[in-house]
Short mmCIF file of C-alpha atoms and ligand atoms in Angstrom, two decimals:
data_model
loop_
_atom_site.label_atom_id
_atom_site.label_comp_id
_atom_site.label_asym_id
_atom_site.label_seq_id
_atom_site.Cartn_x
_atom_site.Cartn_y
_atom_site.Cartn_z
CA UNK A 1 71.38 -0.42 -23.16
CA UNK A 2 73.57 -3.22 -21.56
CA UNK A 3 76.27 -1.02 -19.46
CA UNK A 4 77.90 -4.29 -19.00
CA UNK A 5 78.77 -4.69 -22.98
CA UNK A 6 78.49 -0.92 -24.21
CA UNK A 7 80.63 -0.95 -26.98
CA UNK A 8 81.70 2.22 -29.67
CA UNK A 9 78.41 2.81 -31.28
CA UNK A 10 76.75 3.00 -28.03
CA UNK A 11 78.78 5.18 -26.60
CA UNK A 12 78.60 7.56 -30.01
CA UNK A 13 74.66 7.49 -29.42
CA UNK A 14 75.09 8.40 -25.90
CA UNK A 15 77.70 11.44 -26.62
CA UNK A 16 75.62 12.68 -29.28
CA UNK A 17 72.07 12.13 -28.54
CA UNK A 18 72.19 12.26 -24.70
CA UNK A 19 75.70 13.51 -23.31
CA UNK A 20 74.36 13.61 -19.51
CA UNK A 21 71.69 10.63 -19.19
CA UNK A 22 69.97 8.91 -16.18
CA UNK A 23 70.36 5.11 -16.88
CA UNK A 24 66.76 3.95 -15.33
CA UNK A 25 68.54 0.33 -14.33
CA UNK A 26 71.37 1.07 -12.60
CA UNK A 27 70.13 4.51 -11.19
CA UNK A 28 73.60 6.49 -12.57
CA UNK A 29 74.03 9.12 -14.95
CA UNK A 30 76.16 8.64 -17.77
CA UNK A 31 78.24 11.80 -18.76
CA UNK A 32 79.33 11.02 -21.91
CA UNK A 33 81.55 14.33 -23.33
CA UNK A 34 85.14 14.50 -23.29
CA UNK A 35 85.11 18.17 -21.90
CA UNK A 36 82.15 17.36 -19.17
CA UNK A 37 84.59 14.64 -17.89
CA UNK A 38 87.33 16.38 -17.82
CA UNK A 39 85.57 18.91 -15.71
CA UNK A 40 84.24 16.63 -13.03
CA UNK A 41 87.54 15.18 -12.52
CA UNK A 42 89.09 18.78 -12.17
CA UNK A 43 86.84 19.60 -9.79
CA UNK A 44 86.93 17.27 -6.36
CA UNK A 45 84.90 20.24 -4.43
CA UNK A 46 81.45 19.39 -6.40
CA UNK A 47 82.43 16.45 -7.38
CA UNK A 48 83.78 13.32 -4.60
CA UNK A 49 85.15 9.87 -5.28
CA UNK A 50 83.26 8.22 -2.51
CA UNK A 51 81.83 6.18 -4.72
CA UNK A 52 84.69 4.77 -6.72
CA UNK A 53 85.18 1.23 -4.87
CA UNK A 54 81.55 0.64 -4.28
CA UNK A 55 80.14 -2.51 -5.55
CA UNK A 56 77.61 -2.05 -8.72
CA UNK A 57 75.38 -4.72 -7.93
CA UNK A 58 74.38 -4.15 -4.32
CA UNK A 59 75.96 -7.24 -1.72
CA UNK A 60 73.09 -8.48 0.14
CA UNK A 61 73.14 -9.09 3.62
CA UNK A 62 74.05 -12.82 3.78
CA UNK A 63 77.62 -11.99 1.83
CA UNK A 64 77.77 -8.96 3.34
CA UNK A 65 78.09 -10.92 6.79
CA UNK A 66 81.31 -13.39 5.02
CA UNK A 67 82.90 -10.29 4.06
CA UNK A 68 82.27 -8.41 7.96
CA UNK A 69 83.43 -12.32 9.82
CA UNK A 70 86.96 -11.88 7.63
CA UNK A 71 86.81 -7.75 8.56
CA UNK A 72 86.78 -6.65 5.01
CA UNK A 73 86.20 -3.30 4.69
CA UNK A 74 86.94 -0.62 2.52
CA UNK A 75 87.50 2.98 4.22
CA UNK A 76 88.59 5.84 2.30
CA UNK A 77 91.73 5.57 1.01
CA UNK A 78 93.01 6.61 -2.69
CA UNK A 79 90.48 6.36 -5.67
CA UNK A 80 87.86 6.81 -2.92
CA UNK A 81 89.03 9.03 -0.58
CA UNK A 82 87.86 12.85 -0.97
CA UNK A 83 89.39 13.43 2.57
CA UNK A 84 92.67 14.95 4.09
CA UNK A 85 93.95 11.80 4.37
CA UNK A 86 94.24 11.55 0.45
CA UNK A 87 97.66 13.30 0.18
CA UNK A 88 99.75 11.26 2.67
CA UNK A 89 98.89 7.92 1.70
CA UNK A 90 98.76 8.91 -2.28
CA UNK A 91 102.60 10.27 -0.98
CA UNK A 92 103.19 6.88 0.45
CA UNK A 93 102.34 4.67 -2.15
CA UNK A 94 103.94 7.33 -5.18
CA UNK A 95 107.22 6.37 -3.18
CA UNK A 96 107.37 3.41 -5.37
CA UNK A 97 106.43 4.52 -8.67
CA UNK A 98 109.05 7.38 -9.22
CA UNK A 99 109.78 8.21 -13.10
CA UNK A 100 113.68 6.30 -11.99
CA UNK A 101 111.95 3.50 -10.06
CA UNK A 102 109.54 2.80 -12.67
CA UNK A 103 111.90 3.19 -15.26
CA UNK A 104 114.33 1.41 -13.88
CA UNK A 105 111.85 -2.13 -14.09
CA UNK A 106 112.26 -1.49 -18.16
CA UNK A 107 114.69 -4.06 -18.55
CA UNK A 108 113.42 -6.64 -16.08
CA UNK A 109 110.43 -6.38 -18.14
CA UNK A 110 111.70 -7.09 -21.22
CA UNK A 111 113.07 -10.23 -19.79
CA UNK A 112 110.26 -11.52 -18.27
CA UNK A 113 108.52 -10.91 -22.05
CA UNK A 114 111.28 -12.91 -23.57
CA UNK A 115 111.48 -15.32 -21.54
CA UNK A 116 107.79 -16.12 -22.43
CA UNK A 117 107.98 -15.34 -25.67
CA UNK A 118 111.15 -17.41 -26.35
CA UNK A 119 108.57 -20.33 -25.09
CA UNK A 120 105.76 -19.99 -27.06
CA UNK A 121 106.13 -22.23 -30.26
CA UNK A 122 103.01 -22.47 -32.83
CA UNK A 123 101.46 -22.31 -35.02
CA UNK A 124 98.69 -21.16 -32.76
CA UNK A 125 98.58 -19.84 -29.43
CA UNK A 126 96.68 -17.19 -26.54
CA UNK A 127 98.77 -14.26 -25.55
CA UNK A 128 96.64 -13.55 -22.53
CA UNK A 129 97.69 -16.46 -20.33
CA UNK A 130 101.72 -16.06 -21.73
CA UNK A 131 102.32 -12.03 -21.84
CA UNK A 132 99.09 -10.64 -20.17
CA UNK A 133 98.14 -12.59 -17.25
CA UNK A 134 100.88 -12.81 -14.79
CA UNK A 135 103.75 -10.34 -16.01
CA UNK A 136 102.06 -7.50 -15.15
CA UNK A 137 101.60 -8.87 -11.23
CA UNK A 138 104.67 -10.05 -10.91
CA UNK A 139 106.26 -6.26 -12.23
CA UNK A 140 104.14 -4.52 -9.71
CA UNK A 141 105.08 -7.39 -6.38
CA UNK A 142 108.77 -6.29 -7.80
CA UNK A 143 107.95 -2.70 -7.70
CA UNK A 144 106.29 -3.13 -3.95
CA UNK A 145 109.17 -4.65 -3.10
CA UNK A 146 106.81 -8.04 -1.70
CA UNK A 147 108.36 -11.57 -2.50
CA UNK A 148 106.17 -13.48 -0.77
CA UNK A 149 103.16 -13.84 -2.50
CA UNK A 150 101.70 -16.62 -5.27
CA UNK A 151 100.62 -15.02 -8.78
CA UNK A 152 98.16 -17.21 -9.49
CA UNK A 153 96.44 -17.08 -5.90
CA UNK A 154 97.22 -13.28 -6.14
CA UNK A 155 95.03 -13.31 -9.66
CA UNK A 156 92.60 -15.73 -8.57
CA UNK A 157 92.09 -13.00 -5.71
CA UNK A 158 91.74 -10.27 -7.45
CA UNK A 159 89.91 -11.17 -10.44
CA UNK A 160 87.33 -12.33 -7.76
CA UNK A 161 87.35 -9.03 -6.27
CA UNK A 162 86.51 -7.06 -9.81
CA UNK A 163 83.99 -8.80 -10.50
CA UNK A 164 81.85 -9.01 -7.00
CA UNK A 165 82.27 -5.24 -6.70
CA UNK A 166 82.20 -4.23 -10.28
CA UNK A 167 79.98 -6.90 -12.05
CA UNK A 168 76.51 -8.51 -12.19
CA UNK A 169 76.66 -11.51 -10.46
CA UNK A 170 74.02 -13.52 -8.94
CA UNK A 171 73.29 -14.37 -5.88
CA UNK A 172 75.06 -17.61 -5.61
CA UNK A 173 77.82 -16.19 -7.92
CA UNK A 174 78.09 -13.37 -4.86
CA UNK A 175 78.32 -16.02 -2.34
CA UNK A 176 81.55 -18.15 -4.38
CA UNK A 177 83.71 -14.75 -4.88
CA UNK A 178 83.01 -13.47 -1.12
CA UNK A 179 85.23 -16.29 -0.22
CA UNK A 180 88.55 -15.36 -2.07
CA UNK A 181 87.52 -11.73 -1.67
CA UNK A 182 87.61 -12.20 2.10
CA UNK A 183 90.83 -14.15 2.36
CA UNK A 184 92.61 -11.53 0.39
CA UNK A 185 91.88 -9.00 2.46
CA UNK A 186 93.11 -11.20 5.46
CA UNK A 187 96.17 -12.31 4.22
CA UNK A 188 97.03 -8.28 3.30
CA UNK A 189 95.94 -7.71 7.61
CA UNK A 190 98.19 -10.31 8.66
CA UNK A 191 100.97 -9.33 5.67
CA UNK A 192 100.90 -5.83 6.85
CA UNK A 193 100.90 -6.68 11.10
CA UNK A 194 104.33 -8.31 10.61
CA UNK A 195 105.43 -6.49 8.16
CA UNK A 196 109.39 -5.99 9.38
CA UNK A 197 111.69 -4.22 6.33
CA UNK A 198 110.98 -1.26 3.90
CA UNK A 199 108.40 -2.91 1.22
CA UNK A 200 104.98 -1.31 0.41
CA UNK A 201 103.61 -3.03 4.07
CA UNK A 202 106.78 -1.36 6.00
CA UNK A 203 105.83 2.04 4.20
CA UNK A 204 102.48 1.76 6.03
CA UNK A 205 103.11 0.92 9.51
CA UNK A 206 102.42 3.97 10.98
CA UNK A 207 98.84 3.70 9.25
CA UNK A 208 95.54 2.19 10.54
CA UNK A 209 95.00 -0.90 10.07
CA UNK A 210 91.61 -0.83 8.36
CA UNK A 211 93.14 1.60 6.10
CA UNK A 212 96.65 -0.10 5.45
CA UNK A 213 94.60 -3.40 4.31
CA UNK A 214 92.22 -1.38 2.48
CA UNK A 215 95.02 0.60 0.35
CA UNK A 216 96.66 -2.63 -0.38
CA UNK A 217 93.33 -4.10 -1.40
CA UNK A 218 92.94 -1.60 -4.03
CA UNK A 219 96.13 -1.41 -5.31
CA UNK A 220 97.46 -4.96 -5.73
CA UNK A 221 94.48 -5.18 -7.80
CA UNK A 222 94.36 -2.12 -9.55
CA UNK A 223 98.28 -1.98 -10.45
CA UNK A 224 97.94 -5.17 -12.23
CA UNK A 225 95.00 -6.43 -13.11
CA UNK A 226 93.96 -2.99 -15.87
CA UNK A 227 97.70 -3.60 -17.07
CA UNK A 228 96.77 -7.29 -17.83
CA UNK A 229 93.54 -5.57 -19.69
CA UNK A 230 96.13 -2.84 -21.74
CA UNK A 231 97.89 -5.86 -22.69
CA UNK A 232 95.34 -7.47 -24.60
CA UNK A 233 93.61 -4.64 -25.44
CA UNK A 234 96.85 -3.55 -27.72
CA UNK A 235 97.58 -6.86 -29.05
CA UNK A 236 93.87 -7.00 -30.40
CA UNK A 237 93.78 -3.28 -31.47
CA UNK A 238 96.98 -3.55 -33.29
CA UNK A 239 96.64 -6.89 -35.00
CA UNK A 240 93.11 -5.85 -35.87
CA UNK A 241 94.71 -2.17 -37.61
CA UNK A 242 96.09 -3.56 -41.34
CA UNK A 243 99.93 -2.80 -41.45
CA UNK A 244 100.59 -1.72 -37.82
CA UNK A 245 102.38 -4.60 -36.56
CA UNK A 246 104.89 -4.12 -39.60
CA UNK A 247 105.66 -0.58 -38.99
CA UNK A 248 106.20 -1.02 -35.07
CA UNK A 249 110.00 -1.28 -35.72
CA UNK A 250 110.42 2.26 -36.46
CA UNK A 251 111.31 4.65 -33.63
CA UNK A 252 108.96 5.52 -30.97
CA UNK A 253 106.21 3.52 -32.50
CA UNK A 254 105.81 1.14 -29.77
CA UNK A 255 105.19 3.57 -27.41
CA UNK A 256 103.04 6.25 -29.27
CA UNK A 257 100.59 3.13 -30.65
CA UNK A 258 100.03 2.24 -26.65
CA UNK A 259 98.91 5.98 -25.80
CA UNK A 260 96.25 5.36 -29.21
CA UNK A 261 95.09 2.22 -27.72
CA UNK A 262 95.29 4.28 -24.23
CA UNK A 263 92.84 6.34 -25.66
CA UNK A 264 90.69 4.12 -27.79
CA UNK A 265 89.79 1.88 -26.26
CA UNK A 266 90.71 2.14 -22.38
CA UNK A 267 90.46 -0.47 -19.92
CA UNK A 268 89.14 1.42 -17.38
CA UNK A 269 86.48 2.52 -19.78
CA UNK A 270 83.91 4.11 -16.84
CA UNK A 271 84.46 5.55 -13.71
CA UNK A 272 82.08 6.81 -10.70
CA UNK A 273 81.94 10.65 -8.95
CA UNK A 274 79.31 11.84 -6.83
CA UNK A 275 77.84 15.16 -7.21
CA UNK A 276 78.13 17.37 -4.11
CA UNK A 277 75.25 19.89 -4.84
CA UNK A 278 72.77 20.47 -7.41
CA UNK A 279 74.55 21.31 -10.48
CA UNK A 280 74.08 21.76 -14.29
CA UNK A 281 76.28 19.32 -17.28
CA UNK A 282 75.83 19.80 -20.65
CA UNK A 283 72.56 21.98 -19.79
CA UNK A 284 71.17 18.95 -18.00
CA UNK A 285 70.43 19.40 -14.26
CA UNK A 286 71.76 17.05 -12.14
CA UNK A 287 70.67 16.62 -8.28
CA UNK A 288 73.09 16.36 -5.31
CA UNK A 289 74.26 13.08 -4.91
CA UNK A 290 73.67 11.68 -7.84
CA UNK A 291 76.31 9.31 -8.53
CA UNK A 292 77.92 9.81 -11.66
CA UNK A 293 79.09 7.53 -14.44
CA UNK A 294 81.86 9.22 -16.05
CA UNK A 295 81.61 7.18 -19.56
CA UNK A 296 85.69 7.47 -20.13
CA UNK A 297 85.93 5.18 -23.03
CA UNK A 298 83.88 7.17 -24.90
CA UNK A 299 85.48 10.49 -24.28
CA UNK A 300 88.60 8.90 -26.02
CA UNK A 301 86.45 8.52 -29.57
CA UNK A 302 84.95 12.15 -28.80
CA UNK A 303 85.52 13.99 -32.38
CA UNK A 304 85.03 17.52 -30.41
CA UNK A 305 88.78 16.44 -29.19
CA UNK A 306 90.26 13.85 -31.41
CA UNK A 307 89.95 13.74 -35.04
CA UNK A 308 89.20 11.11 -37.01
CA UNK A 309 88.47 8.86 -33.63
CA UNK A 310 88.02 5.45 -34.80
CA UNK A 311 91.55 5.25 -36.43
CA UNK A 312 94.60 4.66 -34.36
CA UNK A 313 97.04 6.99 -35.78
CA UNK A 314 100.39 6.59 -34.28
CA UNK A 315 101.62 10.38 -34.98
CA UNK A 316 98.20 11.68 -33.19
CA UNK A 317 99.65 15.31 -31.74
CA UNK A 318 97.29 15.19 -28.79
CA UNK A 319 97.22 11.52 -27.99
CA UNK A 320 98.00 11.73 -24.25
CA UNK A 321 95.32 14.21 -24.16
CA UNK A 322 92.78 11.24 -23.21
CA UNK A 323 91.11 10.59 -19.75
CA UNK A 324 92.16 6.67 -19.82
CA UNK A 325 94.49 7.28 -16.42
CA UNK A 326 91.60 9.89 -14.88
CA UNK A 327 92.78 13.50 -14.46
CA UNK A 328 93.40 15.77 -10.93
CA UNK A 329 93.88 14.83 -7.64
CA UNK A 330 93.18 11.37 -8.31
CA UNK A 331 95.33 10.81 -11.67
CA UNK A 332 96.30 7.29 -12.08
CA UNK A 333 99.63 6.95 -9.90
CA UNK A 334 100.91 4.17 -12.42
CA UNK A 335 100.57 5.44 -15.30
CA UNK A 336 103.97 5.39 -15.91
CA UNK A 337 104.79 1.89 -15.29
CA UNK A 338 101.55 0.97 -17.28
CA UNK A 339 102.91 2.55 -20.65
CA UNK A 340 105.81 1.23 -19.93
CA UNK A 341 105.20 -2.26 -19.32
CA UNK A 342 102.93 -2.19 -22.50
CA UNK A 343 105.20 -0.92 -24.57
CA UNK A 344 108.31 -3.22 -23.77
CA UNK A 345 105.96 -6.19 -24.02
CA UNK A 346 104.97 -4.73 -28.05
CA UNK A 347 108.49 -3.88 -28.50
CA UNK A 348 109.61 -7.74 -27.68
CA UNK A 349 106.77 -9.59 -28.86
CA UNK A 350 107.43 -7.72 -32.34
CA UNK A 351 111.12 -8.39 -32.63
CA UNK A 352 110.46 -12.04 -31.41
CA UNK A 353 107.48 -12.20 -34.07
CA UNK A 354 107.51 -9.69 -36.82
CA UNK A 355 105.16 -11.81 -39.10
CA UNK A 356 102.50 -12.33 -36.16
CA UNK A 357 98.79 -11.99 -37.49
CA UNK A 358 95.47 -12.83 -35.25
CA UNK A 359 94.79 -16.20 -35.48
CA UNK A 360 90.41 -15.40 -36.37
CA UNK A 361 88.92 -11.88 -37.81
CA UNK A 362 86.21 -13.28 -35.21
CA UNK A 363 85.62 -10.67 -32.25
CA UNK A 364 87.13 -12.44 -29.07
CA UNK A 365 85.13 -12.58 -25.48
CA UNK A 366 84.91 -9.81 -23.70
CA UNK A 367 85.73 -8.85 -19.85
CA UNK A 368 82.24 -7.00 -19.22
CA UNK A 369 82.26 -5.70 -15.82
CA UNK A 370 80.86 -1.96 -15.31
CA UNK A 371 84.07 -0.32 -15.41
CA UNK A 372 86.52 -2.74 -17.01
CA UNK A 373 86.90 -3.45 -20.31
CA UNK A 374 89.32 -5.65 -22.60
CA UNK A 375 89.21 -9.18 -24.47
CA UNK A 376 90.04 -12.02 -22.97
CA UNK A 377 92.04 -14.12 -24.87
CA UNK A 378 94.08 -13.23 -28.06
CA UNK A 379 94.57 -15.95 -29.70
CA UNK A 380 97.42 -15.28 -32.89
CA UNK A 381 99.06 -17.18 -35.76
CA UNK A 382 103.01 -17.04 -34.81
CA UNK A 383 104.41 -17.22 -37.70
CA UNK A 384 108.34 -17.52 -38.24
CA UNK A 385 110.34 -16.37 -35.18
CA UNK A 386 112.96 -14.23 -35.80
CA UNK A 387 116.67 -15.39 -35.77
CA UNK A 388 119.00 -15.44 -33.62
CA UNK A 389 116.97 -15.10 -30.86
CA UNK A 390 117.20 -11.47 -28.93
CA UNK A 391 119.68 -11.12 -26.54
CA UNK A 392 118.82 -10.67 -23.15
CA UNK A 393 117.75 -7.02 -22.45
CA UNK A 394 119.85 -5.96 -19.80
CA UNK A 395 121.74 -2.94 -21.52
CA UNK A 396 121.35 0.24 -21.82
CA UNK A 397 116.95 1.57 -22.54
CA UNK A 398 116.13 1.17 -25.93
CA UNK A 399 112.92 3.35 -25.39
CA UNK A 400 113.03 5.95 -28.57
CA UNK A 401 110.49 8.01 -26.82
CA UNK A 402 110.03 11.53 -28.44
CA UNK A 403 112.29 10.57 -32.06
CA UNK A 404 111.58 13.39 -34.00
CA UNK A 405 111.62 11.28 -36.83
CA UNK A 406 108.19 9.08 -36.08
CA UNK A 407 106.21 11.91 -37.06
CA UNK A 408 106.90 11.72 -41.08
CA UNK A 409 107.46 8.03 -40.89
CA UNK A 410 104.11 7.23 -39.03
CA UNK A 411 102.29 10.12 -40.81
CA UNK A 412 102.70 7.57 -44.17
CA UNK A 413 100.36 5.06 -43.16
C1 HEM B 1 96.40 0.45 -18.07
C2 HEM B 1 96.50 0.44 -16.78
C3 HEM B 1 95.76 1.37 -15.86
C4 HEM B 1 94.65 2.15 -16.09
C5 HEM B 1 93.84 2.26 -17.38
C6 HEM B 1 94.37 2.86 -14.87
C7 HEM B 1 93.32 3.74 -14.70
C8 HEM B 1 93.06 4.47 -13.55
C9 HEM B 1 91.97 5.38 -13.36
C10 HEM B 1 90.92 5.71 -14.42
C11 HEM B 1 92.04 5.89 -12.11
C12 HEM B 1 91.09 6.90 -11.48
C13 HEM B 1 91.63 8.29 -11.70
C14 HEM B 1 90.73 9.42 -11.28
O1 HEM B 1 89.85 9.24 -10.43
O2 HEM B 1 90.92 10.56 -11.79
C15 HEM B 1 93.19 5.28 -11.49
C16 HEM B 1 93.59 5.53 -10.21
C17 HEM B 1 94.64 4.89 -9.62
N1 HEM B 1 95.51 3.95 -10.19
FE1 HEM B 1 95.47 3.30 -12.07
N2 HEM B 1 95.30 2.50 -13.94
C18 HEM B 1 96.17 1.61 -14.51
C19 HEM B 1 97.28 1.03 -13.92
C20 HEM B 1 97.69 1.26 -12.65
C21 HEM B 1 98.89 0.74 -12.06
C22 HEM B 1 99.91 -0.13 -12.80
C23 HEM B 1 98.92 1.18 -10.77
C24 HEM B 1 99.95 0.96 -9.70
C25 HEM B 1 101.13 0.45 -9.88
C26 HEM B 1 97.75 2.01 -10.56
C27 HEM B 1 97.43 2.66 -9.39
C28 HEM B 1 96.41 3.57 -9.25
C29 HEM B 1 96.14 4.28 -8.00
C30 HEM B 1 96.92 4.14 -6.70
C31 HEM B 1 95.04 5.11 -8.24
C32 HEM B 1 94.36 6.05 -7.24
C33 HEM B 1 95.07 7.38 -7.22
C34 HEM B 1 94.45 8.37 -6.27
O3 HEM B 1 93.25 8.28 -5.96
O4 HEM B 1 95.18 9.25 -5.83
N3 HEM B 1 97.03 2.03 -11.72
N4 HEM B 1 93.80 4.43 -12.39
#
């Protein structure tokens, strides 16, 4: 099996017929059930994130000696830090993302949706490059509080990054992305040396260095680059799911069809542990230090925990039961902006466009890197924009979170 391209029936075979498996290419074991994930994550004793940032397809020496000139390194931190340090710099960095800071982006987000939105004129056109690409990078800089840094060199960056440490890239592939990879990582040194007022770099001064740049490193790419994925991930699932687009009007819907797509079809859709000591999953036995790959796309479609799997059902009672933002210690510290962004950008693009359709039943291209997941382009048939034109979303939230009356409505369909 391609790891690379595993898609739903593969990961079916794999919870069914072999739940904890030894992949002979890549030398990690798959562990495929929803409640054997959920487990491993609970459990950072027996079961450490060291292994969370490393690259998949090993960095030979000659890139490995770009990426030591620019000091690039990548010490324990967050997602890969099972030491002491975890708690003050995850307290650091959760600073930011507060339910009333994150909330408090909802109508900034809207606008920067509308704005593109009230640009986009047909009959055809790509939402990844006008609602997935850059809003979600720009919302986080915002969030960070950092103004001085170029989307598109911040994307170039980081899309650079994912796939040299979580792709299969050759040799000379290695050798092109070591070069933004690299000057990333130096501009975040330099960024964070002078940093002077109370932005994400202020919040670290009193950390090391090494650490301050590696934090960044992983975060300016992780807070933006899976929300760009959940962006086109929805549009696709949604547009794909007959009559879902029409219904997204009613109350709540926006937000409870996210947490399905959330749990469907994830964008992080794998994620690494290490075992600790010999142990047993699923009656398999399991060595220490065997570097686990916790399959969490497929623990979303696992029928043990969600009925009916396949289906996204809007009214799901357990939806936000799935593994999509990790669970423990290490839970995904923006989560909450995630959803949110996601759902204001479905909220807007439907009132904008309620009679948007995709634009081919063809399956688009994939991103195929180990542990992301998501199309790359979404390319949709417009149709009529609504009129007048919505106004500017600067009052009060129009989030319907929770409206007791989604659950008959939604149950219809
Ligand atoms: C759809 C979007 C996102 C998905 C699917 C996602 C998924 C994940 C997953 C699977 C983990 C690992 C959890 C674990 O080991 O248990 C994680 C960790 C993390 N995520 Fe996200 N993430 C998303 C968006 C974001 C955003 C927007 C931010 C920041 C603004 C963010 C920041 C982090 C951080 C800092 C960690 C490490 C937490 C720790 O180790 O304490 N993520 N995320």
């Amino acid at each position: 099996m391609d790891l690379f391209q595993a898609g739903p029936d593969e990961l079916r075979s794999l919870r069914v017929n072999a739940p904890v498996h030894l992949d002979e290419n890549t030398g990690l074991w798959l562990v495929s059930r929803y409640e054997d994930v959920r487990a491993i994550l609970a459990d950072p004793n027996r079961f450490h994130p060291d292994n969370a940032l490393t690259a998949v397809t090993a960095i030979p020496r000659p890139v490995l000696r770009v990426l030591a000139r620019a000091g690039f390194s990548l010490p324990p931190t967050l997602a890969n830090n099972g030491t002491d340090t975890h708690a003050e710099l995850r307290r650091l960095v959760a600073a930011f993302l507060t339910p009333a800071r994150v909330q408090a982006m909802r109508p900034r987000i809207a606008d920067l949706a509308r704005e593109r939105l009230a640009g986009l004129t047909g009959p055809i056109a790509d939402l990844h490059p006008v609602l997935a690409r850059d809003l979600p990078a720009i919302v986080l800089m915002e969030v960070m509080g950092i103004d001085d840094v170029d989307i598109p060199k911040l994307k170039a960056w980081s899309t650079a990054s994912l796939e040299l440490f979580w792709g299969n890239p050759s040799l000379d592939r290695q050798h092109e992305l070591a070069k933004p990879t690299a000057e990333f990582h130096q501009w975040l040194t330099r960024r964070i040396r002078t940093a002077r007022g109370d932005d994400l770099f202020g919040a670290l001064r009193d950390v090391p260095i090494r650490e301050a740049a590696g934090l960044c490193y992983f975060l300016l790419i992780a807070g933006q680059e899976t929300t760009t994925q959940l962006l086109c991930a929805m549009f696709d699932a949604v547009l794909r799911h007959g009559g879902l687009w029409s219904r997204l009007g009613e109350p709540g819907m926006p937000a409870r069809v996210v947490e399905e797509v959330l749990r469907r079809d994830p964008p992080v859709n794998t994620w690494r542990r290490i075992a600790a000591e010999p142990t047993t999953i699923s009656g398999v036995a399991v060595p220490a230090g065997a570097h686990l790959l916790l399959m969490l796309a497929g623990t979303g479609s696992d029928p043990e925990v969600f009925a009916d799997p396949e289906r996204l059902c809007p009214a799901r009672p357990n939806a936000r039961k799935h593994l999509a933002f990790g669970y423990g210690r290490h839970f995904c510290l923006g989560a909450g902006l995630a959803r949110l962004e996601a759902e204001v950008v479905l909220r807007e693009t439907v009132e904008r466009f309620p009679n948007l359709s995709l634009a081919s039943p063809e399956p688009p291209p994939m991103l195929g890197l180990l542990s992301f997941r998501a199309p790359l382009s979404v390319r949709v048939r417009l149709g009529e924009p609504a009129h007048p034109a919505p106004e500017p979303a600067s009052g009060p939230s129009t989030g319907h979170d929770g409206d007791p009356a989604l659950t008959a409505s939604a149950s219809r369909g």
